[in-house]
Each structure stands twice: as C-alpha cells, then as structure tokens.
Amino acid sequence: MSKILVSYFSASGTTKRVAEKVATAVNGDLFEIEPKEKYTEADLDWMNKQSRTSIEMNNNIKPEIVNKVSNLGEYDTILLAFPIWWYKEPTIIDKFLEENDMTGKNIYVFVTSGSSPIDSTYKSLQNNFPNLNFVSGQRFTGNESKEEYKSWLM
C-alpha cells in the first residue's frame, strides 16, 4: 500500500478544509504549502490589477515558501491541492514543484473553485512540468462524501 501525502495551498481556508477531508478519507498525511508572506484579503482582490495576486500571476512571480517536505522520499503518491487563480495554478504551486523533487511520484491534483473547471489548470501543470507524472485532476467543492474522495483515487 502506498503512502499518501496531501499537500495543499490555501489562501482563504477553503482548500485547507477540503484537503483535511481528503486526507482523512484516504488516510494521508497533510502538508501545508505556506507562503513566507501570508496573503491578505486585499492581496486576493483579483479585480484590482495592482493586488499582490494579480501582480504575481501576470508576471509569473513565485512567492517564497516557508518550508519543504522533509520526508518526501517516504511517499509514492502526492495529492496536490490549491484554488484556481486566473484559470491555472497559483505561482506558489510552481515554486513548490520546483523546490521538491516529485520525480517518480504519482501526482493527483485537486482544486477548489466556485465555477472554474480544472481543464486549463491541469494542462498548465502538465506543460510546465512535463517530467512529472500527473495521474488525474479533479475539482472539489468540499461537499463530497468520503467515498467520493476515495473513489477518485481508484
């Protein structure tokens, strides 16, 4: 049986809540992808072209992360969770993948979004990291059952 790491980035708490449910459902360990500088509500204002997230996403600026996964070698399967920003992964996810060697791991991506589909986000990850094994992608709302989370990985 493979060991599962649920690694997540959550700016507002939504993705964190879903990641905790998924980790419980699949008996996985949790790892928070934590920015060195926390995001404020003003930072997350996607309507403001001068907000931190707008600047990061439009200029491919990757924020510093507090820590790396120290025991990554113990895991065969990585569940990578984040909100969709600008129809793709937040740049902190790219930084996380650059700083942690995921070669040979099975990576399942799940996202949170009120309305954006995962398609362009998943393709962005595959294009940006062609040497990684992205197995599947799924959008969750947090209202799924434990069985739905489990069956997604089957």
PDB file of N, CA and C in Angstrom, residues 26-120:
ATOM      1  N   VAL A  26      -8.525   9.356   2.731  1.00  0.00           N
ATOM      2  CA  VAL A  26      -7.541   8.466   2.105  1.00  0.00           C
ATOM      3  C   VAL A  26      -6.425   8.061   3.067  1.00  0.00           C
ATOM      4  N   ASN A  27      -6.568   8.446   4.324  1.00  0.00           N
ATOM      5  CA  ASN A  27      -5.566   8.141   5.344  1.00  0.00           C
ATOM      6  C   ASN A  27      -4.183   8.682   4.944  1.00  0.00           C
ATOM      7  N   GLY A  28      -4.174   9.937   4.492  1.00  0.00           N
ATOM      8  CA  GLY A  28      -2.938  10.581   4.057  1.00  0.00           C
ATOM      9  C   GLY A  28      -2.417  11.567   5.082  1.00  0.00           C
ATOM     10  N   ASP A  29      -1.148  11.905   4.942  1.00  0.00           N
ATOM     11  CA  ASP A  29      -0.532  12.927   5.783  1.00  0.00           C
ATOM     12  C   ASP A  29      -0.740  14.287   5.135  1.00  0.00           C
ATOM     13  N   LEU A  30      -0.873  15.322   5.958  1.00  0.00           N
ATOM     14  CA  LEU A  30      -1.087  16.683   5.466  1.00  0.00           C
ATOM     15  C   LEU A  30       0.204  17.497   5.476  1.00  0.00           C
ATOM     16  N   PHE A  31       0.384  18.309   4.448  1.00  0.00           N
ATOM     17  CA  PHE A  31       1.489  19.260   4.396  1.00  0.00           C
ATOM     18  C   PHE A  31       0.956  20.554   3.810  1.00  0.00           C
ATOM     19  N   GLU A  32       1.095  21.650   4.558  1.00  0.00           N
ATOM     20  CA  GLU A  32       0.639  22.946   4.069  1.00  0.00           C
ATOM     21  C   GLU A  32       1.756  23.641   3.295  1.00  0.00           C
ATOM     22  N   ILE A  33       1.441  24.063   2.084  1.00  0.00           N
ATOM     23  CA  ILE A  33       2.348  24.876   1.281  1.00  0.00           C
ATOM     24  C   ILE A  33       2.089  26.305   1.736  1.00  0.00           C
ATOM     25  N   GLU A  34       2.983  26.796   2.533  1.00  0.00           N
ATOM     26  CA  GLU A  34       2.754  28.053   3.237  1.00  0.00           C
ATOM     27  C   GLU A  34       3.665  29.163   2.707  1.00  0.00           C
ATOM     28  N   PRO A  35       3.084  30.261   2.233  1.00  0.00           N
ATOM     29  CA  PRO A  35       3.914  31.362   1.746  1.00  0.00           C
ATOM     30  C   PRO A  35       4.611  32.062   2.915  1.00  0.00           C
ATOM     31  N   LYS A  36       5.814  32.522   2.656  1.00  0.00           N
ATOM     32  CA  LYS A  36       6.558  33.235   3.695  1.00  0.00           C
ATOM     33  C   LYS A  36       5.778  34.469   4.142  1.00  0.00           C
ATOM     34  N   GLU A  37       5.185  35.143   3.173  1.00  0.00           N
ATOM     35  CA  GLU A  37       4.338  36.300   3.470  1.00  0.00           C
ATOM     36  C   GLU A  37       2.887  35.902   3.225  1.00  0.00           C
ATOM     37  N   LYS A  38       2.095  35.846   4.288  1.00  0.00           N
ATOM     38  CA  LYS A  38       0.685  35.445   4.184  1.00  0.00           C
ATOM     39  C   LYS A  38      -0.081  36.402   3.268  1.00  0.00           C
ATOM     40  N   TYR A  39      -1.117  35.881   2.639  1.00  0.00           N
ATOM     41  CA  TYR A  39      -1.973  36.696   1.782  1.00  0.00           C
ATOM     42  C   TYR A  39      -3.047  37.379   2.621  1.00  0.00           C
ATOM     43  N   THR A  40      -3.250  38.654   2.356  1.00  0.00           N
ATOM     44  CA  THR A  40      -4.325  39.399   3.000  1.00  0.00           C
ATOM     45  C   THR A  40      -5.534  39.406   2.075  1.00  0.00           C
ATOM     46  N   GLU A  41      -6.645  39.882   2.568  1.00  0.00           N
ATOM     47  CA  GLU A  41      -7.839  39.992   1.739  1.00  0.00           C
ATOM     48  C   GLU A  41      -7.568  40.920   0.544  1.00  0.00           C
ATOM     49  N   ALA A  42      -6.840  42.014   0.784  1.00  0.00           N
ATOM     50  CA  ALA A  42      -6.506  42.942  -0.301  1.00  0.00           C
ATOM     51  C   ALA A  42      -5.606  42.270  -1.338  1.00  0.00           C
ATOM     52  N   ASP A  43      -4.693  41.411  -0.890  1.00  0.00           N
ATOM     53  CA  ASP A  43      -3.808  40.685  -1.802  1.00  0.00           C
ATOM     54  C   ASP A  43      -4.600  39.796  -2.755  1.00  0.00           C
ATOM     55  N   LEU A  44      -5.723  39.282  -2.282  1.00  0.00           N
ATOM     56  CA  LEU A  44      -6.516  38.324  -3.046  1.00  0.00           C
ATOM     57  C   LEU A  44      -7.556  38.969  -3.959  1.00  0.00           C
ATOM     58  N   ASP A  45      -7.587  40.301  -4.010  1.00  0.00           N
ATOM     59  CA  ASP A  45      -8.567  41.020  -4.821  1.00  0.00           C
ATOM     60  C   ASP A  45      -8.199  40.923  -6.306  1.00  0.00           C
ATOM     61  N   TRP A  46      -8.743  39.940  -6.977  1.00  0.00           N
ATOM     62  CA  TRP A  46      -8.417  39.685  -8.379  1.00  0.00           C
ATOM     63  C   TRP A  46      -8.937  40.779  -9.304  1.00  0.00           C
ATOM     64  N   MET A  47      -9.841  41.600  -8.824  1.00  0.00           N
ATOM     65  CA  MET A  47     -10.367  42.707  -9.632  1.00  0.00           C
ATOM     66  C   MET A  47      -9.391  43.895  -9.662  1.00  0.00           C
ATOM     67  N   ASN A  48      -8.477  43.939  -8.699  1.00  0.00           N
ATOM     68  CA  ASN A  48      -7.500  45.016  -8.604  1.00  0.00           C
ATOM     69  C   ASN A  48      -6.218  44.582  -9.305  1.00  0.00           C
ATOM     70  N   LYS A  49      -5.885  45.232 -10.409  1.00  0.00           N
ATOM     71  CA  LYS A  49      -4.697  44.861 -11.187  1.00  0.00           C
ATOM     72  C   LYS A  49      -3.396  45.098 -10.420  1.00  0.00           C
ATOM     73  N   GLN A  50      -3.461  45.836  -9.323  1.00  0.00           N
ATOM     74  CA  GLN A  50      -2.277  46.097  -8.509  1.00  0.00           C
ATOM     75  C   GLN A  50      -2.226  45.227  -7.247  1.00  0.00           C
ATOM     76  N   SER A  51      -3.178  44.312  -7.096  1.00  0.00           N
ATOM     77  CA  SER A  51      -3.143  43.426  -5.926  1.00  0.00           C
ATOM     78  C   SER A  51      -1.972  42.461  -6.064  1.00  0.00           C
ATOM     79  N   ARG A  52      -1.544  41.946  -4.952  1.00  0.00           N
ATOM     80  CA  ARG A  52      -0.397  41.030  -4.947  1.00  0.00           C
ATOM     81  C   ARG A  52      -0.612  39.836  -5.880  1.00  0.00           C
ATOM     82  N   THR A  53      -1.780  39.210  -5.794  1.00  0.00           N
ATOM     83  CA  THR A  53      -2.020  38.030  -6.629  1.00  0.00           C
ATOM     84  C   THR A  53      -2.070  38.390  -8.116  1.00  0.00           C
ATOM     85  N   SER A  54      -2.634  39.537  -8.443  1.00  0.00           N
ATOM     86  CA  SER A  54      -2.664  39.962  -9.849  1.00  0.00           C
ATOM     87  C   SER A  54      -1.248  40.145 -10.372  1.00  0.00           C
ATOM     88  N   ILE A  55      -0.414  40.780  -9.586  1.00  0.00           N
ATOM     89  CA  ILE A  55       0.971  41.014  -9.998  1.00  0.00           C
ATOM     90  C   ILE A  55       1.730  39.692 -10.112  1.00  0.00           C
ATOM     91  N   GLU A  56       1.569  38.818  -9.114  1.00  0.00           N
ATOM     92  CA  GLU A  56       2.252  37.514  -9.161  1.00  0.00           C
ATOM     93  C   GLU A  56       1.835  36.709 -10.385  1.00  0.00           C
ATOM     94  N   MET A  57       0.544  36.616 -10.613  1.00  0.00           N
ATOM     95  CA  MET A  57       0.048  35.772 -11.697  1.00  0.00           C
ATOM     96  C   MET A  57       0.371  36.357 -13.071  1.00  0.00           C
ATOM     97  N   ASN A  58       0.293  37.662 -13.212  1.00  0.00           N
ATOM     98  CA  ASN A  58       0.542  38.297 -14.507  1.00  0.00           C
ATOM     99  C   ASN A  58       2.025  38.401 -14.844  1.00  0.00           C
ATOM    100  N   ASN A  59       2.894  38.284 -13.849  1.00  0.00           N
ATOM    101  CA  ASN A  59       4.333  38.416 -14.066  1.00  0.00           C
ATOM    102  C   ASN A  59       5.112  37.157 -13.695  1.00  0.00           C
ATOM    103  N   ASN A  60       4.396  36.063 -13.444  1.00  0.00           N
ATOM    104  CA  ASN A  60       4.999  34.783 -13.074  1.00  0.00           C
ATOM    105  C   ASN A  60       5.974  34.916 -11.898  1.00  0.00           C
ATOM    106  N   ILE A  61       5.568  35.686 -10.895  1.00  0.00           N
ATOM    107  CA  ILE A  61       6.359  35.860  -9.684  1.00  0.00           C
ATOM    108  C   ILE A  61       5.966  34.749  -8.718  1.00  0.00           C
ATOM    109  N   LYS A  62       6.966  34.017  -8.249  1.00  0.00           N
ATOM    110  CA  LYS A  62       6.721  32.868  -7.370  1.00  0.00           C
ATOM    111  C   LYS A  62       7.124  33.229  -5.936  1.00  0.00           C
ATOM    112  N   PRO A  63       6.138  33.308  -5.051  1.00  0.00           N
ATOM    113  CA  PRO A  63       6.449  33.695  -3.669  1.00  0.00           C
ATOM    114  C   PRO A  63       7.270  32.636  -2.942  1.00  0.00           C
ATOM    115  N   GLU A  64       8.055  33.090  -1.990  1.00  0.00           N
ATOM    116  CA  GLU A  64       8.850  32.166  -1.178  1.00  0.00           C
ATOM    117  C   GLU A  64       7.934  31.305  -0.318  1.00  0.00           C
ATOM    118  N   ILE A  65       8.375  30.074  -0.096  1.00  0.00           N
ATOM    119  CA  ILE A  65       7.633  29.123   0.720  1.00  0.00           C
ATOM    120  C   ILE A  65       8.387  28.917   2.028  1.00  0.00           C
ATOM    121  N   VAL A  66       7.637  28.780   3.120  1.00  0.00           N
ATOM    122  CA  VAL A  66       8.226  28.646   4.453  1.00  0.00           C
ATOM    123  C   VAL A  66       9.112  27.410   4.567  1.00  0.00           C
ATOM    124  N   ASN A  67       8.626  26.249   4.102  1.00  0.00           N
ATOM    125  CA  ASN A  67       9.425  25.029   4.269  1.00  0.00           C
ATOM    126  C   ASN A  67       9.175  24.021   3.147  1.00  0.00           C
ATOM    127  N   LYS A  68      10.094  23.075   3.035  1.00  0.00           N
ATOM    128  CA  LYS A  68       9.975  21.988   2.068  1.00  0.00           C
ATOM    129  C   LYS A  68       9.457  20.746   2.793  1.00  0.00           C
ATOM    130  N   VAL A  69       9.042  19.771   2.013  1.00  0.00           N
ATOM    131  CA  VAL A  69       8.641  18.483   2.586  1.00  0.00           C
ATOM    132  C   VAL A  69       9.928  17.754   2.942  1.00  0.00           C
ATOM    133  N   SER A  70      10.163  17.544   4.219  1.00  0.00           N
ATOM    134  CA  SER A  70      11.436  16.954   4.658  1.00  0.00           C
ATOM    135  C   SER A  70      11.526  15.455   4.384  1.00  0.00           C
ATOM    136  N   ASN A  71      10.409  14.771   4.363  1.00  0.00           N
ATOM    137  CA  ASN A  71      10.404  13.317   4.210  1.00  0.00           C
ATOM    138  C   ASN A  71       9.708  12.873   2.922  1.00  0.00           C
ATOM    139  N   LEU A  72       9.909  13.607   1.852  1.00  0.00           N
ATOM    140  CA  LEU A  72       9.221  13.341   0.584  1.00  0.00           C
ATOM    141  C   LEU A  72       9.478  11.931   0.056  1.00  0.00           C
ATOM    142  N   GLY A  73      10.655  11.392   0.317  1.00  0.00           N
ATOM    143  CA  GLY A  73      11.003  10.063  -0.161  1.00  0.00           C
ATOM    144  C   GLY A  73      10.103   8.957   0.372  1.00  0.00           C
ATOM    145  N   GLU A  74       9.399   9.213   1.457  1.00  0.00           N
ATOM    146  CA  GLU A  74       8.506   8.211   2.054  1.00  0.00           C
ATOM    147  C   GLU A  74       7.199   8.031   1.277  1.00  0.00           C
ATOM    148  N   TYR A  75       6.910   8.959   0.377  1.00  0.00           N
ATOM    149  CA  TYR A  75       5.598   8.968  -0.284  1.00  0.00           C
ATOM    150  C   TYR A  75       5.692   8.529  -1.743  1.00  0.00           C
ATOM    151  N   ASP A  76       4.743   7.687  -2.137  1.00  0.00           N
ATOM    152  CA  ASP A  76       4.610   7.251  -3.529  1.00  0.00           C
ATOM    153  C   ASP A  76       3.603   8.135  -4.268  1.00  0.00           C
ATOM    154  N   THR A  77       2.627   8.599  -3.515  1.00  0.00           N
ATOM    155  CA  THR A  77       1.504   9.331  -4.083  1.00  0.00           C
ATOM    156  C   THR A  77       1.399  10.699  -3.428  1.00  0.00           C
ATOM    157  N   ILE A  78       1.281  11.711  -4.275  1.00  0.00           N
ATOM    158  CA  ILE A  78       1.131  13.085  -3.804  1.00  0.00           C
ATOM    159  C   ILE A  78      -0.216  13.595  -4.296  1.00  0.00           C
ATOM    160  N   LEU A  79      -1.016  14.095  -3.382  1.00  0.00           N
ATOM    161  CA  LEU A  79      -2.243  14.791  -3.749  1.00  0.00           C
ATOM    162  C   LEU A  79      -1.936  16.267  -3.581  1.00  0.00           C
ATOM    163  N   LEU A  80      -2.041  17.006  -4.652  1.00  0.00           N
ATOM    164  CA  LEU A  80      -1.671  18.417  -4.682  1.00  0.00           C
ATOM    165  C   LEU A  80      -2.941  19.246  -4.802  1.00  0.00           C
ATOM    166  N   ALA A  81      -3.191  20.093  -3.802  1.00  0.00           N
ATOM    167  CA  ALA A  81      -4.446  20.842  -3.738  1.00  0.00           C
ATOM    168  C   ALA A  81      -4.196  22.344  -3.700  1.00  0.00           C
ATOM    169  N   PHE A  82      -5.046  23.075  -4.407  1.00  0.00           N
ATOM    170  CA  PHE A  82      -4.936  24.529  -4.440  1.00  0.00           C
ATOM    171  C   PHE A  82      -6.186  25.132  -5.072  1.00  0.00           C
ATOM    172  N   PRO A  83      -6.401  26.439  -4.856  1.00  0.00           N
ATOM    173  CA  PRO A  83      -7.503  27.117  -5.557  1.00  0.00           C
ATOM    174  C   PRO A  83      -7.056  27.465  -6.978  1.00  0.00           C
ATOM    175  N   ILE A  84      -8.000  27.582  -7.879  1.00  0.00           N
ATOM    176  CA  ILE A  84      -7.686  28.020  -9.239  1.00  0.00           C
ATOM    177  C   ILE A  84      -7.617  29.545  -9.243  1.00  0.00           C
ATOM    178  N   TRP A  85      -6.518  30.064  -9.784  1.00  0.00           N
ATOM    179  CA  TRP A  85      -6.351  31.510  -9.959  1.00  0.00           C
ATOM    180  C   TRP A  85      -6.094  31.765 -11.427  1.00  0.00           C
ATOM    181  N   TRP A  86      -6.842  32.631 -12.042  1.00  0.00           N
ATOM    182  CA  TRP A  86      -6.642  33.005 -13.443  1.00  0.00           C
ATOM    183  C   TRP A  86      -6.629  31.759 -14.330  1.00  0.00           C
ATOM    184  N   TYR A  87      -7.499  30.814 -14.030  1.00  0.00           N
ATOM    185  CA  TYR A  87      -7.676  29.581 -14.798  1.00  0.00           C
ATOM    186  C   TYR A  87      -6.467  28.649 -14.759  1.00  0.00           C
ATOM    187  N   LYS A  88      -5.582  28.833 -13.759  1.00  0.00           N
ATOM    188  CA  LYS A  88      -4.445  27.935 -13.634  1.00  0.00           C
ATOM    189  C   LYS A  88      -4.006  27.865 -12.178  1.00  0.00           C
ATOM    190  N   GLU A  89      -2.915  27.184 -11.951  1.00  0.00           N
ATOM    191  CA  GLU A  89      -2.400  27.040 -10.589  1.00  0.00           C
ATOM    192  C   GLU A  89      -1.756  28.345 -10.128  1.00  0.00           C
ATOM    193  N   PRO A  90      -1.882  28.685  -8.843  1.00  0.00           N
ATOM    194  CA  PRO A  90      -1.163  29.843  -8.318  1.00  0.00           C
ATOM    195  C   PRO A  90       0.344  29.611  -8.479  1.00  0.00           C
ATOM    196  N   THR A  91       1.100  30.659  -8.662  1.00  0.00           N
ATOM    197  CA  THR A  91       2.538  30.522  -8.903  1.00  0.00           C
ATOM    198  C   THR A  91       3.264  29.879  -7.720  1.00  0.00           C
ATOM    199  N   ILE A  92       2.692  29.923  -6.540  1.00  0.00           N
ATOM    200  CA  ILE A  92       3.316  29.263  -5.385  1.00  0.00           C
ATOM    201  C   ILE A  92       3.352  27.744  -5.591  1.00  0.00           C
ATOM    202  N   ILE A  93       2.420  27.211  -6.359  1.00  0.00           N
ATOM    203  CA  ILE A  93       2.411  25.780  -6.660  1.00  0.00           C
ATOM    204  C   ILE A  93       3.585  25.436  -7.572  1.00  0.00           C
ATOM    205  N   ASP A  94       3.849  26.278  -8.545  1.00  0.00           N
ATOM    206  CA  ASP A  94       5.024  26.064  -9.407  1.00  0.00           C
ATOM    207  C   ASP A  94       6.299  26.083  -8.567  1.00  0.00           C
ATOM    208  N   LYS A  95       6.383  27.028  -7.640  1.00  0.00           N
ATOM    209  CA  LYS A  95       7.558  27.126  -6.759  1.00  0.00           C
ATOM    210  C   LYS A  95       7.688  25.846  -5.922  1.00  0.00           C
ATOM    211  N   PHE A  96       6.584  25.353  -5.394  1.00  0.00           N
ATOM    212  CA  PHE A  96       6.579  24.127  -4.598  1.00  0.00           C
ATOM    213  C   PHE A  96       7.096  22.946  -5.421  1.00  0.00           C
ATOM    214  N   LEU A  97       6.632  22.813  -6.650  1.00  0.00           N
ATOM    215  CA  LEU A  97       7.059  21.708  -7.508  1.00  0.00           C
ATOM    216  C   LEU A  97       8.526  21.852  -7.910  1.00  0.00           C
ATOM    217  N   GLU A  98       8.999  23.067  -8.062  1.00  0.00           N
ATOM    218  CA  GLU A  98      10.411  23.295  -8.380  1.00  0.00           C
ATOM    219  C   GLU A  98      11.319  22.959  -7.199  1.00  0.00           C
ATOM    220  N   GLU A  99      10.860  23.213  -5.983  1.00  0.00           N
ATOM    221  CA  GLU A  99      11.687  23.027  -4.788  1.00  0.00           C
ATOM    222  C   GLU A  99      11.624  21.620  -4.201  1.00  0.00           C
ATOM    223  N   ASN A 100      10.677  20.823  -4.624  1.00  0.00           N
ATOM    224  CA  ASN A 100      10.505  19.466  -4.093  1.00  0.00           C
ATOM    225  C   ASN A 100      10.532  18.481  -5.252  1.00  0.00           C
ATOM    226  N   ASP A 101      11.473  17.576  -5.245  1.00  0.00           N
ATOM    227  CA  ASP A 101      11.634  16.627  -6.340  1.00  0.00           C
ATOM    228  C   ASP A 101      10.518  15.588  -6.314  1.00  0.00           C
ATOM    229  N   MET A 102       9.618  15.701  -7.264  1.00  0.00           N
ATOM    230  CA  MET A 102       8.467  14.793  -7.351  1.00  0.00           C
ATOM    231  C   MET A 102       8.669  13.718  -8.419  1.00  0.00           C
ATOM    232  N   THR A 103       9.875  13.590  -8.922  1.00  0.00           N
ATOM    233  CA  THR A 103      10.173  12.593  -9.940  1.00  0.00           C
ATOM    234  C   THR A 103       9.813  11.198  -9.430  1.00  0.00           C
ATOM    235  N   GLY A 104       9.086  10.452 -10.242  1.00  0.00           N
ATOM    236  CA  GLY A 104       8.708   9.092  -9.893  1.00  0.00           C
ATOM    237  C   GLY A 104       7.485   8.985  -8.998  1.00  0.00           C
ATOM    238  N   LYS A 105       6.917  10.088  -8.602  1.00  0.00           N
ATOM    239  CA  LYS A 105       5.724  10.087  -7.749  1.00  0.00           C
ATOM    240  C   LYS A 105       4.480  10.147  -8.633  1.00  0.00           C
ATOM    241  N   ASN A 106       3.400   9.557  -8.156  1.00  0.00           N
ATOM    242  CA  ASN A 106       2.103   9.715  -8.807  1.00  0.00           C
ATOM    243  C   ASN A 106       1.451  10.942  -8.191  1.00  0.00           C
ATOM    244  N   ILE A 107       1.158  11.931  -9.026  1.00  0.00           N
ATOM    245  CA  ILE A 107       0.605  13.188  -8.538  1.00  0.00           C
ATOM    246  C   ILE A 107      -0.838  13.328  -8.998  1.00  0.00           C
ATOM    247  N   TYR A 108      -1.721  13.426  -8.018  1.00  0.00           N
ATOM    248  CA  TYR A 108      -3.136  13.665  -8.263  1.00  0.00           C
ATOM    249  C   TYR A 108      -3.410  15.111  -7.860  1.00  0.00           C
ATOM    250  N   VAL A 109      -4.044  15.850  -8.736  1.00  0.00           N
ATOM    251  CA  VAL A 109      -4.312  17.254  -8.478  1.00  0.00           C
ATOM    252  C   VAL A 109      -5.789  17.432  -8.161  1.00  0.00           C
ATOM    253  N   PHE A 110      -6.062  18.144  -7.069  1.00  0.00           N
ATOM    254  CA  PHE A 110      -7.445  18.560  -6.860  1.00  0.00           C
ATOM    255  C   PHE A 110      -7.482  20.028  -6.526  1.00  0.00           C
ATOM    256  N   VAL A 111      -8.480  20.677  -7.067  1.00  0.00           N
ATOM    257  CA  VAL A 111      -8.602  22.120  -6.946  1.00  0.00           C
ATOM    258  C   VAL A 111      -9.931  22.485  -6.314  1.00  0.00           C
ATOM    259  N   THR A 112      -9.962  23.709  -5.818  1.00  0.00           N
ATOM    260  CA  THR A 112     -11.216  24.266  -5.328  1.00  0.00           C
ATOM    261  C   THR A 112     -11.530  25.496  -6.167  1.00  0.00           C
ATOM    262  N   SER A 113     -12.772  25.599  -6.536  1.00  0.00           N
ATOM    263  CA  SER A 113     -13.231  26.743  -7.316  1.00  0.00           C
ATOM    264  C   SER A 113     -14.745  26.733  -7.308  1.00  0.00           C
ATOM    265  N   GLY A 114     -15.304  27.919  -7.250  1.00  0.00           N
ATOM    266  CA  GLY A 114     -16.753  28.024  -7.306  1.00  0.00           C
ATOM    267  C   GLY A 114     -17.301  27.722  -8.689  1.00  0.00           C
ATOM    268  N   SER A 115     -16.505  28.039  -9.725  1.00  0.00           N
ATOM    269  CA  SER A 115     -17.032  27.846 -11.072  1.00  0.00           C
ATOM    270  C   SER A 115     -15.993  27.442 -12.118  1.00  0.00           C
ATOM    271  N   SER A 116     -14.721  27.734 -11.895  1.00  0.00           N
ATOM    272  CA  SER A 116     -13.711  27.426 -12.917  1.00  0.00           C
ATOM    273  C   SER A 116     -13.472  25.930 -13.021  1.00  0.00           C
ATOM    274  N   PRO A 117     -13.482  25.391 -14.244  1.00  0.00           N
ATOM    275  CA  PRO A 117     -13.172  23.974 -14.424  1.00  0.00           C
ATOM    276  C   PRO A 117     -11.672  23.739 -14.264  1.00  0.00           C
ATOM    277  N   ILE A 118     -11.290  22.499 -14.061  1.00  0.00           N
ATOM    278  CA  ILE A 118      -9.884  22.156 -13.829  1.00  0.00           C
ATOM    279  C   ILE A 118      -9.081  22.011 -15.127  1.00  0.00           C
ATOM    280  N   ASP A 119      -9.724  21.879 -16.255  1.00  0.00           N
ATOM    281  CA  ASP A 119      -9.053  21.532 -17.512  1.00  0.00           C
ATOM    282  C   ASP A 119      -7.813  22.368 -17.819  1.00  0.00           C
ATOM    283  N   SER A 120      -7.939  23.688 -17.876  1.00  0.00           N
ATOM    284  CA  SER A 120      -6.792  24.523 -18.248  1.00  0.00           C
ATOM    285  C   SER A 120      -5.723  24.511 -17.159  1.00  0.00           C
TER     286      SER A 120
END
